[in-house]
Short mmCIF file of C-alpha atoms in Angstrom, two decimals:
data_model
loop_
_atom_site.label_atom_id
_atom_site.label_comp_id
_atom_site.label_asym_id
_atom_site.label_seq_id
_atom_site.Cartn_x
_atom_site.Cartn_y
_atom_site.Cartn_z
CA MET A 1172 191.71 -147.64 -104.85
CA PHE A 1173 192.88 -144.48 -106.53
CA PRO A 1174 192.01 -143.03 -109.94
CA LEU A 1175 194.32 -143.91 -112.80
CA VAL A 1176 195.45 -141.26 -115.22
CA PRO A 1177 194.96 -142.79 -118.67
CA THR A 1178 197.57 -142.74 -121.40
CA LEU A 1179 197.43 -139.35 -123.10
CA PHE A 1180 195.67 -139.47 -126.45
CA LEU A 1181 196.11 -136.87 -129.15
CA ALA A 1182 193.06 -134.65 -129.25
CA ASP A 1183 191.03 -133.92 -132.30
CA VAL A 1184 191.28 -130.31 -133.45
CA ILE A 1185 188.66 -129.41 -130.85
CA THR A 1186 187.94 -131.95 -128.12
CA ILE A 1187 184.61 -130.98 -126.58
CA PRO A 1188 182.28 -133.85 -125.68
CA PRO A 1189 178.51 -133.54 -126.15
CA PRO A 1190 176.76 -132.02 -123.11
CA THR A 1191 174.98 -134.36 -120.69
CA SER A 1192 172.52 -134.02 -117.80
CA GLY A 1193 171.42 -130.57 -118.84
CA ARG A 1194 174.86 -129.02 -118.50
CA ARG A 1195 175.70 -126.09 -120.74
CA TYR A 1196 178.94 -124.86 -122.24
CA LEU A 1197 180.38 -121.47 -121.41
CA THR A 1198 182.52 -119.74 -124.02
CA GLN A 1199 184.74 -116.87 -122.92
CA SER A 1200 186.00 -114.54 -125.63
CA GLN A 1201 189.53 -113.61 -124.64
CA GLU A 1202 193.03 -113.63 -126.07
CA ILE A 1203 195.22 -116.69 -125.51
CA ARG A 1204 198.90 -115.80 -125.79
CA PRO A 1205 201.98 -118.02 -126.05
CA LEU A 1206 203.74 -118.33 -122.71
CA PRO A 1207 206.97 -116.29 -122.56
CA GLY A 1208 210.14 -118.02 -121.46
CA GLN A 1209 211.49 -121.47 -122.14
CA LEU A 1210 212.69 -124.67 -120.57
CA ASN A 1211 216.20 -124.76 -119.16
CA GLU A 1212 218.71 -127.37 -120.34
CA ILE A 1213 218.87 -129.49 -117.18
CA PRO A 1214 218.55 -133.21 -118.08
CA VAL A 1215 215.84 -135.21 -116.33
CA PHE A 1216 215.95 -138.99 -115.90
CA ASN A 1217 212.24 -139.36 -116.65
CA SER A 1218 210.61 -142.73 -115.82
CA ASN A 1219 206.84 -143.07 -116.28
CA SER A 1220 206.49 -146.04 -118.66
CA PRO A 1221 205.12 -148.55 -118.08
CA GLU A 1222 202.99 -146.64 -115.58
CA VAL A 1223 201.30 -149.83 -114.33
CA VAL A 1224 203.90 -152.51 -113.54
CA LYS A 1225 202.94 -156.18 -113.32
CA ALA A 1226 206.27 -157.91 -113.94
CA GLU A 1227 209.78 -157.17 -112.71
CA GLY A 1228 212.46 -155.79 -114.98
CA ILE A 1229 214.04 -152.57 -116.17
CA LEU A 1230 211.92 -149.41 -116.18
CA LEU A 1231 214.63 -147.13 -117.55
CA SER A 1232 218.38 -147.59 -117.93
CA THR A 1233 220.99 -145.22 -119.33
CA PHE A 1234 223.72 -147.85 -118.75
CA PRO A 1235 225.91 -149.03 -121.64
CA PRO A 1236 224.48 -152.17 -123.32
CA THR A 1237 227.83 -154.00 -123.13
CA ALA A 1238 227.56 -157.47 -121.54
CA LYS A 1239 223.82 -157.06 -121.00
CA LYS A 1240 221.48 -159.91 -121.92
CA PHE A 1241 218.95 -157.46 -123.41
CA PRO A 1242 221.00 -154.60 -124.91
CA ASN A 1243 217.86 -152.81 -126.15
CA ALA A 1244 216.90 -152.13 -122.52
CA HIS A 1245 219.85 -149.75 -122.08
CA LEU A 1246 220.07 -146.28 -123.63
CA ASN A 1247 223.84 -145.77 -123.17
CA LEU A 1248 223.69 -142.11 -122.11
CA PRO A 1249 226.00 -140.71 -119.40
CA ILE A 1250 224.79 -137.68 -117.43
CA SER A 1251 226.95 -135.20 -115.53
CA GLY A 1252 226.62 -131.90 -113.70
CA GLN A 1253 223.20 -130.90 -112.46
CA PHE A 1254 220.31 -133.20 -113.35
CA ASP A 1255 216.98 -134.35 -111.95
CA PHE A 1256 215.38 -137.75 -111.37
CA PHE A 1257 211.63 -138.29 -111.77
CA SER A 1258 209.66 -141.51 -111.57
CA HIS A 1259 205.98 -142.37 -111.18
CA HIS A 1260 204.82 -146.00 -111.28
CA ILE A 1261 201.93 -148.14 -110.03
CA ALA A 1262 202.39 -151.69 -108.69
CA ARG A 1263 199.82 -154.20 -109.82
CA PRO A 1264 201.51 -157.64 -109.58
CA ILE A 1265 199.66 -160.73 -110.79
CA ASN A 1266 200.44 -162.36 -107.44
CA LYS A 1267 199.05 -159.82 -104.98
CA GLN A 1268 200.97 -161.44 -102.12
CA GLN A 1269 204.22 -160.16 -103.60
CA THR A 1270 205.69 -156.75 -102.84
CA LEU A 1271 207.23 -154.78 -105.68
CA TYR A 1272 210.46 -152.91 -104.90
CA GLN A 1273 211.95 -150.07 -106.87
CA GLY A 1274 215.73 -149.91 -106.90
CA VAL A 1275 217.88 -147.27 -108.56
CA LEU A 1276 221.52 -147.97 -109.46
CA ILE A 1277 224.12 -145.37 -110.33
CA TYR A 1278 227.35 -146.25 -112.15
CA ASN A 1279 230.61 -144.32 -112.59
CA PRO A 1280 232.15 -145.25 -115.99
CA SER A 1281 235.26 -143.11 -115.54
CA SER A 1282 238.70 -143.79 -114.09
CA GLN A 1283 238.22 -141.22 -111.31
CA PRO A 1284 235.91 -141.24 -108.26
CA VAL A 1285 232.63 -139.36 -108.69
CA THR A 1286 230.69 -137.55 -105.96
CA LEU A 1287 226.92 -137.33 -106.30
CA ASN A 1288 225.15 -134.72 -104.15
CA ILE A 1289 221.42 -135.10 -103.49
CA LEU A 1290 220.25 -131.51 -103.26
CA GLN A 1291 216.58 -132.36 -102.72
CA GLY A 1292 214.78 -135.68 -102.53
CA LEU A 1293 211.15 -136.67 -101.99
CA SER A 1294 209.19 -139.88 -102.52
CA TYR A 1295 205.57 -140.66 -101.65
CA VAL A 1296 203.42 -143.71 -102.04
CA THR A 1297 199.62 -143.68 -102.21
CA SER A 1298 199.14 -145.57 -98.95
CA PRO A 1299 199.91 -144.51 -96.31
CA ASP A 1300 201.69 -141.32 -97.44
CA ALA A 1301 199.23 -139.66 -99.79
CA PRO A 1302 195.82 -141.32 -100.29
CA PHE A 1303 193.48 -139.86 -102.87
CA ARG A 1304 190.68 -137.94 -101.17
CA GLU A 1305 187.92 -135.58 -102.16
CA LEU A 1306 188.90 -131.95 -101.75
CA PRO A 1307 187.24 -128.64 -102.60
CA PRO A 1308 188.32 -127.04 -105.89
CA THR A 1309 190.37 -124.39 -104.05
CA VAL A 1310 191.96 -124.55 -100.60
CA GLU A 1311 194.46 -122.02 -99.31
CA ASP A 1312 197.25 -124.08 -97.77
CA PRO A 1313 199.88 -122.05 -95.89
CA GLN A 1314 201.33 -125.07 -94.04
CA GLY A 1315 201.48 -127.62 -96.87
CA GLN A 1316 199.04 -130.05 -95.30
CA VAL A 1317 196.54 -130.30 -98.17
CA PHE A 1318 197.08 -132.93 -100.87
CA SER A 1319 195.35 -135.76 -102.70
CA GLY A 1320 197.52 -138.55 -104.10
CA PRO A 1321 201.30 -138.89 -104.26
CA GLY A 1322 201.69 -136.61 -107.28
CA SER A 1323 199.84 -133.80 -105.55
CA ARG A 1324 201.88 -134.14 -102.35
CA LEU A 1325 205.16 -134.50 -104.21
CA ALA A 1326 204.61 -131.39 -106.35
CA GLY A 1327 203.60 -129.25 -103.36
CA ASP A 1328 206.56 -130.33 -101.25
CA ILE A 1329 209.10 -129.83 -104.06
CA LEU A 1330 207.74 -126.31 -104.45
CA ARG A 1331 208.24 -125.68 -100.71
CA GLY A 1332 211.83 -126.94 -100.84
CA ARG A 1333 211.24 -129.90 -98.53
CA HIS A 1334 213.65 -132.84 -98.35
CA GLN A 1335 213.36 -136.33 -96.85
CA ARG A 1336 216.20 -137.76 -94.80
CA THR A 1337 215.45 -141.08 -96.49
CA PHE A 1338 217.97 -139.98 -99.11
CA ALA A 1339 221.67 -139.62 -98.33
CA GLU A 1340 223.09 -136.15 -98.84
CA GLN A 1341 226.07 -137.49 -100.77
CA ILE A 1342 227.17 -140.71 -102.46
CA ARG A 1343 230.78 -141.45 -103.41
CA ILE A 1344 231.19 -143.79 -106.41
CA GLY A 1345 234.56 -145.35 -107.18
CA PRO A 1346 235.95 -145.76 -110.70
CA GLN A 1347 233.88 -148.28 -112.73
CA GLN A 1348 231.81 -148.95 -109.61
CA THR A 1349 228.05 -149.09 -109.03
CA GLN A 1350 226.11 -147.87 -105.97
CA MET A 1351 222.49 -147.90 -104.87
CA LEU A 1352 220.85 -144.51 -105.07
CA PHE A 1353 217.79 -145.83 -103.20
CA SER A 1354 215.51 -148.85 -102.82
CA LEU A 1355 211.87 -148.42 -101.76
CA PRO A 1356 208.70 -150.56 -101.83
CA ILE A 1357 205.64 -149.87 -103.97
CA PRO A 1358 202.73 -151.60 -102.22
CA THR A 1359 200.28 -153.52 -104.39
CA ALA A 1360 197.71 -151.26 -106.10
CA SER A 1361 199.61 -148.17 -105.00
CA ALA A 1362 201.59 -145.57 -106.91
CA ARG A 1363 204.98 -144.17 -105.95
CA SER A 1364 206.07 -140.73 -107.11
CA THR A 1365 209.72 -139.70 -106.61
CA TYR A 1366 211.68 -136.56 -107.45
CA LEU A 1367 215.37 -135.87 -106.80
CA ARG A 1368 217.53 -132.88 -107.64
CA LEU A 1369 221.11 -134.07 -108.13
CA GLN A 1370 224.61 -132.75 -108.80
CA SER A 1371 227.46 -134.94 -110.06
CA ASP A 1372 231.09 -133.94 -110.52
CA GLY A 1373 231.57 -136.57 -113.20
CA PRO A 1374 229.62 -138.70 -115.70
CA VAL A 1375 227.20 -141.32 -114.33
CA HIS A 1376 224.69 -143.83 -115.71
CA LEU A 1377 221.42 -144.59 -113.90
CA ALA A 1378 218.99 -147.50 -113.96
CA ASN A 1379 215.50 -147.66 -112.46
CA LEU A 1380 214.56 -151.29 -111.76
CA VAL A 1381 211.66 -153.20 -110.19
CA ARG A 1382 211.56 -156.67 -108.73
CA PHE A 1383 209.56 -158.67 -106.24
CA GLY A 1384 210.68 -159.50 -102.72
CA THR A 1385 209.48 -161.72 -99.90
CA SER A 1386 208.41 -159.76 -96.86
CA THR A 1387 210.48 -160.24 -93.71
CA ARG A 1388 210.26 -158.14 -90.54
CA PHE A 1389 213.26 -156.09 -89.49
CA PRO A 1390 211.95 -154.07 -86.51
CA SER A 1391 215.36 -152.54 -85.82
CA LEU A 1392 215.35 -150.59 -89.09
CA PRO A 1393 215.12 -146.80 -88.76
CA ASN A 1394 211.75 -145.38 -89.64
CA LEU A 1395 211.74 -143.66 -93.03
CA PRO A 1396 209.51 -140.56 -93.28
CA GLY A 1397 206.15 -141.58 -94.69
CA LEU A 1398 207.07 -145.28 -94.80
CA PRO A 1399 206.24 -148.07 -92.35
CA ILE A 1400 209.05 -149.77 -90.42
CA SER A 1401 207.80 -153.22 -91.39
CA PRO A 1402 207.42 -155.36 -93.31
CA VAL A 1403 210.71 -154.78 -95.14
CA SER A 1404 211.90 -157.34 -97.64
CA SER A 1405 215.05 -159.40 -97.52
CA LEU A 1406 215.60 -158.21 -101.10
CA GLN A 1407 215.82 -154.62 -99.94
CA MET A 1408 218.28 -155.61 -97.21
CA THR A 1409 220.63 -157.66 -99.40
CA GLY A 1410 220.81 -154.77 -101.81
CA LEU A 1411 223.34 -154.20 -104.53
CA GLY A 1412 224.22 -157.70 -105.78
CA GLN A 1413 220.69 -158.80 -106.68
CA TRP A 1414 219.90 -155.46 -108.26
CA GLN A 1415 223.04 -155.72 -110.41
CA ASP A 1416 222.02 -159.21 -111.51
CA LEU A 1417 218.64 -157.85 -112.62
CA LEU A 1418 220.37 -155.02 -114.49
CA ASN A 1419 222.59 -157.48 -116.37
CA ILE A 1420 220.02 -160.13 -117.29
CA GLY A 1421 216.70 -158.28 -117.03
CA ARG A 1422 214.45 -157.18 -119.85
CA LEU A 1423 212.18 -154.14 -120.01
CA ALA A 1424 209.42 -154.23 -117.38
CA GLU A 1425 205.93 -155.21 -118.48
CA PRO A 1426 203.23 -154.73 -119.58
CA ARG A 1427 204.39 -152.20 -122.15
CA ASP A 1428 202.24 -149.11 -122.64
CA VAL A 1429 200.42 -148.27 -125.86
CA ILE A 1430 202.89 -147.37 -128.64
CA PRO A 1431 202.73 -143.64 -129.41
CA THR A 1432 201.97 -141.91 -132.67
CA LEU A 1433 205.30 -140.66 -134.02
CA GLN A 1434 203.93 -137.71 -136.02
CA GLU A 1435 203.49 -134.81 -133.60
CA ASN A 1436 201.10 -132.64 -135.56
CA VAL A 1437 198.41 -135.16 -136.44
CA TYR A 1438 195.05 -133.64 -135.62
CA SER A 1439 192.51 -136.33 -136.42
CA GLY A 1440 191.84 -139.85 -135.29
CA GLU A 1441 192.79 -141.55 -132.05
CA LYS A 1442 196.52 -140.84 -131.94
CA VAL A 1443 198.51 -141.73 -128.86
CA TYR A 1444 201.00 -139.57 -126.95
CA GLY A 1445 202.25 -142.52 -124.89
CA ARG A 1446 204.16 -142.39 -121.61
CA VAL A 1447 207.71 -141.26 -121.02
CA ALA A 1448 210.79 -143.42 -120.48
CA GLY A 1449 213.94 -141.56 -121.36
CA VAL A 1450 216.08 -138.53 -120.59
CA SER A 1451 214.25 -135.26 -121.17
CA VAL A 1452 215.76 -131.79 -121.40
CA GLY A 1453 214.24 -129.18 -119.13
CA SER A 1454 213.48 -129.17 -115.40
CA GLN A 1455 212.20 -125.57 -115.15
CA TRP A 1456 210.31 -123.13 -117.33
CA ARG A 1457 211.18 -119.52 -116.45
CA GLY A 1458 209.71 -116.48 -118.09
CA THR A 1459 208.85 -112.84 -117.54
CA VAL A 1460 205.35 -112.31 -118.90
CA VAL A 1461 205.31 -108.96 -120.72
CA ASP A 1462 203.32 -107.36 -123.53
CA ARG A 1463 205.92 -108.30 -126.14
CA PRO A 1464 209.66 -108.97 -126.32
CA GLY A 1465 211.69 -105.93 -125.32
CA MET A 1466 208.98 -104.55 -123.05
CA ASN A 1467 209.20 -104.58 -119.26
CA VAL A 1468 205.52 -104.44 -118.29
CA LEU A 1469 202.40 -106.56 -118.68
CA THR A 1470 199.55 -104.14 -119.39
CA ILE A 1471 196.41 -105.37 -117.66
CA PRO A 1472 193.27 -106.13 -119.74
CA TYR A 1473 190.50 -103.60 -120.26
CA ARG A 1474 187.98 -103.54 -117.45
CA GLY A 1475 185.76 -106.62 -117.63
CA TYR A 1476 188.14 -108.48 -119.97
CA ALA A 1477 190.84 -111.12 -119.58
CA PHE A 1478 193.70 -112.85 -121.38
CA SER A 1479 195.35 -116.21 -120.71
CA TYR A 1480 198.66 -118.07 -121.06
CA PRO A 1481 198.63 -121.87 -121.56
CA LEU A 1482 200.59 -124.14 -119.22
CA SER A 1483 202.07 -127.51 -120.21
CA THR A 1484 200.81 -127.53 -123.80
CA VAL A 1485 201.14 -130.64 -125.96
CA ALA A 1486 201.25 -131.00 -129.74
CA THR A 1487 197.52 -130.99 -130.50
CA ALA A 1488 196.30 -128.98 -127.53
CA THR A 1489 198.03 -125.61 -127.83
CA LEU A 1490 194.80 -123.57 -127.47
CA GLY A 1491 195.54 -121.90 -130.78
CA THR A 1492 199.03 -120.68 -129.83
CA GLN A 1493 200.92 -123.43 -131.73
CA GLN A 1494 203.35 -123.45 -128.80
CA ILE A 1495 204.46 -126.92 -127.66
CA GLN A 1496 205.94 -126.74 -124.16
CA SER A 1497 206.59 -130.49 -123.82
CA ALA A 1498 210.26 -131.15 -123.09
CA PRO A 1499 212.30 -132.84 -125.85
CA LEU A 1500 214.06 -136.14 -125.19
CA LEU A 1501 217.77 -136.92 -125.56
CA ALA A 1502 217.09 -140.66 -125.50
CA ARG A 1503 214.02 -142.89 -125.31
CA TYR A 1504 212.75 -146.41 -125.97
CA PRO A 1505 211.05 -146.82 -129.37
CA ASP A 1506 207.68 -147.74 -127.84
CA THR A 1507 207.53 -144.70 -125.51
CA ALA A 1508 206.63 -141.02 -125.89
CA ILE A 1509 208.63 -138.83 -128.27
CA ARG A 1510 208.45 -135.86 -125.86
CA ALA A 1511 207.92 -135.49 -122.12
CA HIS A 1512 204.23 -134.80 -122.63
CA GLY A 1513 202.68 -133.08 -119.64
CA ASN A 1514 206.07 -131.93 -118.31
CA TYR A 1515 205.52 -133.88 -115.08
CA GLY A 1516 207.70 -132.44 -112.33
CA VAL A 1517 208.70 -129.35 -114.33
CA GLN A 1518 208.76 -126.16 -112.25
CA TYR A 1519 207.05 -123.17 -113.83
CA HIS A 1520 208.32 -119.82 -112.50
CA LEU A 1521 206.58 -116.85 -114.09
CA THR A 1522 207.04 -113.16 -113.25
CA LEU A 1523 204.16 -110.82 -114.13
CA PRO A 1524 205.05 -107.07 -113.94
CA LEU A 1525 201.42 -105.90 -114.00
CA TYR A 1526 200.82 -102.30 -115.15
CA ASN A 1527 197.66 -100.18 -115.05
CA PRO A 1528 197.89 -97.54 -117.83
CA THR A 1529 194.48 -96.00 -117.10
CA PRO A 1530 193.61 -92.89 -115.01
CA GLN A 1531 191.35 -95.01 -112.79
CA PRO A 1532 192.22 -97.56 -110.09
CA GLN A 1533 191.74 -101.15 -111.25
CA ARG A 1534 191.26 -104.51 -109.55
CA VAL A 1535 193.02 -107.46 -111.19
CA SER A 1536 192.47 -111.15 -110.43
CA LEU A 1537 194.68 -114.14 -111.26
CA LEU A 1538 193.20 -117.59 -111.90
CA ILE A 1539 194.27 -121.06 -112.97
CA GLN A 1540 191.73 -122.67 -115.30
CA THR A 1541 191.27 -125.97 -117.15
CA PRO A 1542 189.43 -125.28 -120.43
CA PHE A 1543 188.48 -127.92 -122.95
CA LYS A 1544 191.53 -128.62 -125.08
CA GLN A 1545 191.68 -127.49 -128.69
CA ASN A 1546 194.29 -126.42 -131.18
CA VAL A 1547 192.81 -123.73 -133.42
CA ALA A 1548 191.19 -120.87 -131.51
CA SER A 1549 193.41 -118.31 -129.78
CA ASN A 1550 190.49 -115.96 -129.09
CA ARG A 1551 188.27 -118.02 -126.81
CA LEU A 1552 188.17 -120.66 -124.09
CA THR A 1553 185.38 -123.17 -123.55
CA PHE A 1554 184.20 -124.36 -120.13
CA ILE A 1555 181.16 -126.14 -118.75
CA ASP A 1556 178.89 -125.01 -115.94
CA ARG A 1557 179.12 -128.21 -113.83
CA PRO A 1558 182.40 -130.01 -114.48
CA GLU A 1559 182.25 -133.77 -113.90
CA GLY A 1560 184.39 -136.84 -114.34
CA GLN A 1561 188.16 -137.19 -114.32
CA VAL A 1562 190.27 -134.71 -112.40
CA PHE A 1563 192.68 -132.96 -114.78
CA PHE A 1564 194.76 -131.07 -112.20
CA ARG A 1565 195.61 -131.74 -108.53
CA GLY A 1566 198.39 -129.52 -107.32
CA THR A 1567 199.70 -126.45 -105.55
CA VAL A 1568 200.27 -122.95 -106.93
CA ARG A 1569 202.33 -120.28 -105.13
CA PHE A 1570 201.85 -116.53 -105.55
CA THR A 1571 204.44 -114.04 -104.26
CA TYR A 1572 203.66 -110.31 -104.38
CA ALA A 1573 203.58 -107.08 -102.37
CA ASP A 1574 200.19 -106.23 -100.86
CA ASP A 1575 198.59 -102.77 -100.67
CA LEU A 1576 200.77 -101.92 -97.66
CA GLY A 1577 203.97 -102.96 -99.43
CA GLN A 1578 204.34 -106.15 -97.37
CA THR A 1579 205.55 -109.26 -99.19
CA GLN A 1580 202.92 -111.99 -99.28
CA GLN A 1581 203.54 -115.62 -100.21
CA ARG A 1582 200.33 -117.61 -100.60
CA TYR A 1583 199.83 -121.27 -101.52
CA PHE A 1584 196.63 -122.69 -103.01
CA HIS A 1585 195.85 -126.36 -103.60
CA LEU A 1586 193.64 -126.77 -106.67
CA VAL A 1587 191.47 -129.63 -107.89
CA GLN A 1588 190.08 -129.05 -111.38
CA ARG A 1589 188.15 -131.19 -113.83
CA GLN A 1590 188.01 -130.72 -117.57
CA GLY A 1591 186.10 -127.57 -118.43
CA GLN A 1592 186.49 -126.00 -114.96
CA GLN A 1593 186.65 -122.20 -114.92
CA GLY A 1594 188.47 -121.99 -111.60
CA GLU A 1595 188.20 -119.32 -108.95
CA SER A 1596 189.96 -116.02 -108.39
CA LEU A 1597 193.06 -116.85 -106.33
CA ILE A 1598 194.50 -113.43 -105.64
CA THR A 1599 193.13 -109.94 -106.36
CA LEU A 1600 195.36 -106.87 -106.56
CA ASN A 1601 194.49 -103.17 -106.45
CA LEU A 1602 196.47 -101.14 -108.98
CA PRO A 1603 196.32 -97.33 -108.70
CA PRO A 1604 196.19 -95.12 -111.82
CA GLY A 1605 199.48 -95.57 -113.66
CA GLY A 1606 200.57 -98.04 -110.99
CA SER A 1607 202.36 -101.35 -111.26
CA ARG A 1608 202.69 -104.51 -109.16
CA SER A 1609 204.91 -107.52 -109.81
CA VAL A 1610 203.61 -111.03 -109.10
CA ASP A 1611 205.54 -114.31 -109.17
CA VAL A 1612 203.50 -117.41 -110.04
CA GLU A 1613 205.10 -120.83 -109.42
CA LEU A 1614 203.97 -124.43 -109.65
CA ILE A 1615 205.40 -127.90 -110.13
CA TYR A 1616 203.35 -129.59 -112.83
CA PRO A 1617 201.89 -132.59 -110.92
CA PRO A 1618 202.56 -136.16 -112.11
CA ASP A 1619 198.87 -137.09 -112.21
CA ALA A 1620 197.62 -134.04 -114.13
CA THR A 1621 196.32 -133.84 -117.71
CA PRO A 1622 197.31 -130.78 -119.77
CA PRO A 1623 196.75 -128.06 -120.61
CA GLN A 1624 195.76 -125.47 -118.04
CA VAL A 1625 195.87 -121.68 -118.40
CA LEU A 1626 196.98 -118.79 -116.23
CA THR A 1627 194.36 -116.07 -116.63
CA ILE A 1628 194.69 -112.36 -115.80
CA LYS A 1629 191.36 -110.57 -115.50
CA THR A 1630 190.49 -106.94 -114.78
CA LEU A 1631 187.29 -106.83 -112.76
CA ASP A 1632 184.24 -104.73 -113.55
CA SER A 1633 183.90 -101.48 -111.64
CA ASP A 1634 181.23 -102.92 -109.34
CA ALA A 1635 183.28 -106.02 -108.43
CA GLY A 1636 183.96 -106.37 -104.70
#
């Protein structure tokens, strides 16, 4: 079995549980700054509700509601140009002998043919592709072989630019015609995480569907990367017709997730963020992290001090910055999240032009940390000396920079952090007096993470090694 990530609940103003087992809290006094940059305007077909699927139906459809038995299951939103596809769902059928299949349809509503290019495509299932396993908090991973769970593996491989041949490079869709984008199984009690980067030369509608199939062996099928050759269902083989029938007569898949709280800035009580089923706006967050707008350097902290920038903030966990990074939604179902909370699958690309203004050489470390979430204090972070319980972040971070010899280094670290975890120094740079060094920090926010995290820049004490 693998750990479930619970539905996100709105935090109280400060969400710090009482200490247990003799653990003690650690409060760091340091500035927390809003993260420079912004989301781009790339639409994302964003399917994460219901996360746990027990009954077949429609997970997310942007098809027109015309001639559909359940019109409320269709959001009627065409997408064109560059867009992304993200889905993360867990199969837990009542009849455990059944296999759940995920099928994605794509429809061309226009009078001209449309070409869809799949620029990058990856999909992993918990077993056998990416089982959850215990890993150290920090592992340097130059080859991309370290992961725990499908979200962790997916995020790391997207970052590395990998692509599975499971997905066709191009699909041609005739006028008013529908094609299969893909159809893949989700084994019982497993999760499947999928991310595609797409380019269409005309408007299209998409639908993400799930239904059960009877297993039948087809040993002549080509082996799909990360997927077993058999059993493969007859449903998967017969393809388009049955999926179109489900689209036309199916209702929204069940069970439905907890209905979210609609007011974003509610700070007390057990308010619910909910899970996402809609089209969000923003596939990447790019920013150059400088002292203030108009500047071109990031002045390092005083020796022995640090400052931090939040990552993936949500409405009531901005760490005092009042900056909500969650992507807005163009369309959604009424019982699902009002923003893409957590920004699952969003690529953060941050450039830090570090500058040492002092007459002494300085050593600067960069860390990723997972403090306790709060919404009021921008001058401190709270951690705990022995983090326990649920993992809040499993994923890969990439650092690109020039070393002391001027050679470009690109280093990958896989991180596992629990709530209140201070994290470890990932890279340390030597800056001469008046010197500068630019660092690129990149990550794909993993589907099974819980926000927020922070990127911390710290200038070490003089006696630090």
